JSON list of C-alpha atoms in Angstrom, two decimals:
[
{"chain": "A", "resi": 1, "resn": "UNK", "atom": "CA", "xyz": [-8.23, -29.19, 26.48]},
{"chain": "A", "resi": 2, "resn": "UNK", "atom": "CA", "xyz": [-6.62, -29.10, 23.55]},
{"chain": "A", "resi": 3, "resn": "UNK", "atom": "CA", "xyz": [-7.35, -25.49, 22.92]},
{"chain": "A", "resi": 4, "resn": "UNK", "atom": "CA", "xyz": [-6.15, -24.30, 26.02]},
{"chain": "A", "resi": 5, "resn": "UNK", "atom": "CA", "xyz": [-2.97, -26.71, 25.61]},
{"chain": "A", "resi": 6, "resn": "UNK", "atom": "CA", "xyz": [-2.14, -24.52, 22.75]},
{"chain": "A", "resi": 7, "resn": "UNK", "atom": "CA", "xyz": [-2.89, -20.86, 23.97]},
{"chain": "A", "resi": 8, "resn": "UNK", "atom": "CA", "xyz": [-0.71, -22.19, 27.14]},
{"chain": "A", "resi": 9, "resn": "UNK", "atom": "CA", "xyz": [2.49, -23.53, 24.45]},
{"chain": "A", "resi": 10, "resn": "UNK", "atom": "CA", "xyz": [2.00, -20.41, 22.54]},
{"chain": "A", "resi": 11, "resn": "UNK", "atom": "CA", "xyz": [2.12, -18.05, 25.54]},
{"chain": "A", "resi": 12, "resn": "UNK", "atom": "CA", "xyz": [5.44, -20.24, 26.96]},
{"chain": "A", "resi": 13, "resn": "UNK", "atom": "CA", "xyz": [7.26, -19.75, 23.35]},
{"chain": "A", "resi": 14, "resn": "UNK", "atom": "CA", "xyz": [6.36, -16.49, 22.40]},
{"chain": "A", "resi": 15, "resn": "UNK", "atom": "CA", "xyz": [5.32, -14.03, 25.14]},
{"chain": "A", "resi": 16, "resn": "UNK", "atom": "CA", "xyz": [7.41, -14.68, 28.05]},
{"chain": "A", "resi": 17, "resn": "UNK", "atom": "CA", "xyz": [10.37, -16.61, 26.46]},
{"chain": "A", "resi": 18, "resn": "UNK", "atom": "CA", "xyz": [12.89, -17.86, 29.22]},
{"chain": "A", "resi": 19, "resn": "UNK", "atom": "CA", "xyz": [10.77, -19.85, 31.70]},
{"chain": "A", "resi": 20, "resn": "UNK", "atom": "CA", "xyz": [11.86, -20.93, 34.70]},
{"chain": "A", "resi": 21, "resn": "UNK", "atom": "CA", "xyz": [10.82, -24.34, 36.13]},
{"chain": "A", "resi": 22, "resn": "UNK", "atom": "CA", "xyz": [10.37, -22.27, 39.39]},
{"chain": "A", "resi": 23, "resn": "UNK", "atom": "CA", "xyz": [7.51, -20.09, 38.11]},
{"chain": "A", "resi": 24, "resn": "UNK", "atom": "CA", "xyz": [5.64, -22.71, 35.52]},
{"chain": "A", "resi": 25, "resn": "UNK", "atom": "CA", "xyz": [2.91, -22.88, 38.19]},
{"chain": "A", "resi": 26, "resn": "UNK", "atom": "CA", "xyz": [2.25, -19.28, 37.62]},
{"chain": "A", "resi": 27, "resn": "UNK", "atom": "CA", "xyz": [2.27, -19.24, 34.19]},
{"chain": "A", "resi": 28, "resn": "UNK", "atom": "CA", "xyz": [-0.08, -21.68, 34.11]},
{"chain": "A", "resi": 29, "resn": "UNK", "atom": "CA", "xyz": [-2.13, -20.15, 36.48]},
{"chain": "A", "resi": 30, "resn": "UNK", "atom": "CA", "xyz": [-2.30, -17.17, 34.69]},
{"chain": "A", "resi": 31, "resn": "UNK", "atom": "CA", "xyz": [-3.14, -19.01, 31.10]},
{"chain": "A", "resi": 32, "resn": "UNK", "atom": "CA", "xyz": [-6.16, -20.75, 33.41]},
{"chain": "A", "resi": 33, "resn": "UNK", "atom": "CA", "xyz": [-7.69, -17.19, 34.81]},
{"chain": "A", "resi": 34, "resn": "UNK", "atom": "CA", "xyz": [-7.32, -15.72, 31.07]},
{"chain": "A", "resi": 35, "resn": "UNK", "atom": "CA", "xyz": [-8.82, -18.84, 29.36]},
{"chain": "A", "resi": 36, "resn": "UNK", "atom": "CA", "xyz": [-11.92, -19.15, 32.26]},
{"chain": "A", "resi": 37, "resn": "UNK", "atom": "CA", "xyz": [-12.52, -15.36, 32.22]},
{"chain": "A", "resi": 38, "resn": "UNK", "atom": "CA", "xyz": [-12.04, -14.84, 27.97]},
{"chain": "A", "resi": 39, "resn": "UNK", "atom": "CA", "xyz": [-15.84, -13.86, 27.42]},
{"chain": "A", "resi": 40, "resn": "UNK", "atom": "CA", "xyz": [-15.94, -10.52, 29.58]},
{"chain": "A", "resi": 41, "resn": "UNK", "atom": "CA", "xyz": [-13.86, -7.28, 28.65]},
{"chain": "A", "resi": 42, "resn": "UNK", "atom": "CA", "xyz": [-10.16, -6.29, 29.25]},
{"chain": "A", "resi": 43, "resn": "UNK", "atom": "CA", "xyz": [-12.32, -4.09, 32.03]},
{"chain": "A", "resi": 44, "resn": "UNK", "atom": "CA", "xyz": [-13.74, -6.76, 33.60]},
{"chain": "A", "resi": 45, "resn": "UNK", "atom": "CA", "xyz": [-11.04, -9.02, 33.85]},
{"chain": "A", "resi": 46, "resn": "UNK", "atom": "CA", "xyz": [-8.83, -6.47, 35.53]},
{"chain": "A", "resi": 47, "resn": "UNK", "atom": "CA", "xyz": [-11.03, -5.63, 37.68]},
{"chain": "A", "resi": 48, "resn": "UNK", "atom": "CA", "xyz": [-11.70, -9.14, 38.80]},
{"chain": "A", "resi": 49, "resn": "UNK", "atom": "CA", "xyz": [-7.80, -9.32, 39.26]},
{"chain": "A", "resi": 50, "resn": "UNK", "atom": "CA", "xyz": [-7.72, -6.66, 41.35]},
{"chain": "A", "resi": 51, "resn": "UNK", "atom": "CA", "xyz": [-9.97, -7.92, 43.58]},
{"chain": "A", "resi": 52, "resn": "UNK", "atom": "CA", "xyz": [-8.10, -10.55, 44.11]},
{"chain": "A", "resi": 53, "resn": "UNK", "atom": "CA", "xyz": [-4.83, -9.19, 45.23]},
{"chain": "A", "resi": 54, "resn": "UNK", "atom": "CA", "xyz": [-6.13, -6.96, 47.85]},
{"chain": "A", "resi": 55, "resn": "UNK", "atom": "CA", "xyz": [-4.39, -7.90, 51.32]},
{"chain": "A", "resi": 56, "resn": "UNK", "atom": "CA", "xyz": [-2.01, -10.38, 49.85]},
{"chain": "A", "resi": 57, "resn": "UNK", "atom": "CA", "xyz": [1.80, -9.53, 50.02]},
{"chain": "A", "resi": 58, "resn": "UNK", "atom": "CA", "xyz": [4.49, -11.04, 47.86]},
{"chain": "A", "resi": 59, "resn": "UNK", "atom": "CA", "xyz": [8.29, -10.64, 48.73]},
{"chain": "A", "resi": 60, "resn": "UNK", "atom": "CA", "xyz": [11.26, -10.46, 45.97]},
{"chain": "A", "resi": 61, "resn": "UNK", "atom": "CA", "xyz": [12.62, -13.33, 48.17]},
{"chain": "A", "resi": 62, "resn": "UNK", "atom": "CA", "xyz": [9.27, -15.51, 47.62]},
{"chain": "A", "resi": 63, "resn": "UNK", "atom": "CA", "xyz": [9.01, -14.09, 44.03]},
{"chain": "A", "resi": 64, "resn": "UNK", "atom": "CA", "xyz": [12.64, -15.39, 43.02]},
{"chain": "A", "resi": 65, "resn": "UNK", "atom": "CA", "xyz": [12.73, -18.20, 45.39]},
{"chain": "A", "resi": 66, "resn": "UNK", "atom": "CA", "xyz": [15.56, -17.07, 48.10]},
{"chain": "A", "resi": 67, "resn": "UNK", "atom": "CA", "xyz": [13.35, -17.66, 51.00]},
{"chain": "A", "resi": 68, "resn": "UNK", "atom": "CA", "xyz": [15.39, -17.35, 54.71]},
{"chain": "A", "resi": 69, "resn": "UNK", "atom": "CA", "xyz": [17.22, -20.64, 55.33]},
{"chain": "A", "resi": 70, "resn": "UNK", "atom": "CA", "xyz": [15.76, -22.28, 52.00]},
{"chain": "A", "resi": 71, "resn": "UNK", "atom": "CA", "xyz": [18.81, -22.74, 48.85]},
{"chain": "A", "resi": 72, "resn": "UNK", "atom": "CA", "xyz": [17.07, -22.35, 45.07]},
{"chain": "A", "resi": 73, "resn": "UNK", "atom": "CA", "xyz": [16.03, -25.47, 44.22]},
{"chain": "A", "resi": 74, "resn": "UNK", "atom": "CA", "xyz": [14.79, -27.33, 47.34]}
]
């Protein structure tokens, strides 16, 4: 836990910076899938990632939080 508490701190501070409360979920997220999948290849991983996404759609309103009807925030 404490390893991955770390590579999670490290990735908030120094890769992406400015982090929104909003999109901490995803960050995390993303920390989790590289931490469970850091024993295969760059390859591998994408390729698992890919798989993933296929048939899924995100919006720049869900991405940024401005659904229809919904205010930033609630």
């Amino acid at each position: 836990m404490e390893n991955f508490w770390s590579l999670l701190k490290r990735a908030l501070k120094g890769t992406y910076v400015s982090v929104e409360p909003f999109h901490l979920q995803a960050y995390c997220d993303e920390q989790a899938f590289r931490y469970n999948n850091r024993k295969i290849t760059d390859a591998e991983r994408f390729c698992i990632a890919m798989t993933q996404i296929v048939g899924r759609r995100l919006t720049y309103a869900e991405l940024t939080g401005k659904t229809e009807g919904r205010p930033v925030g609630e």
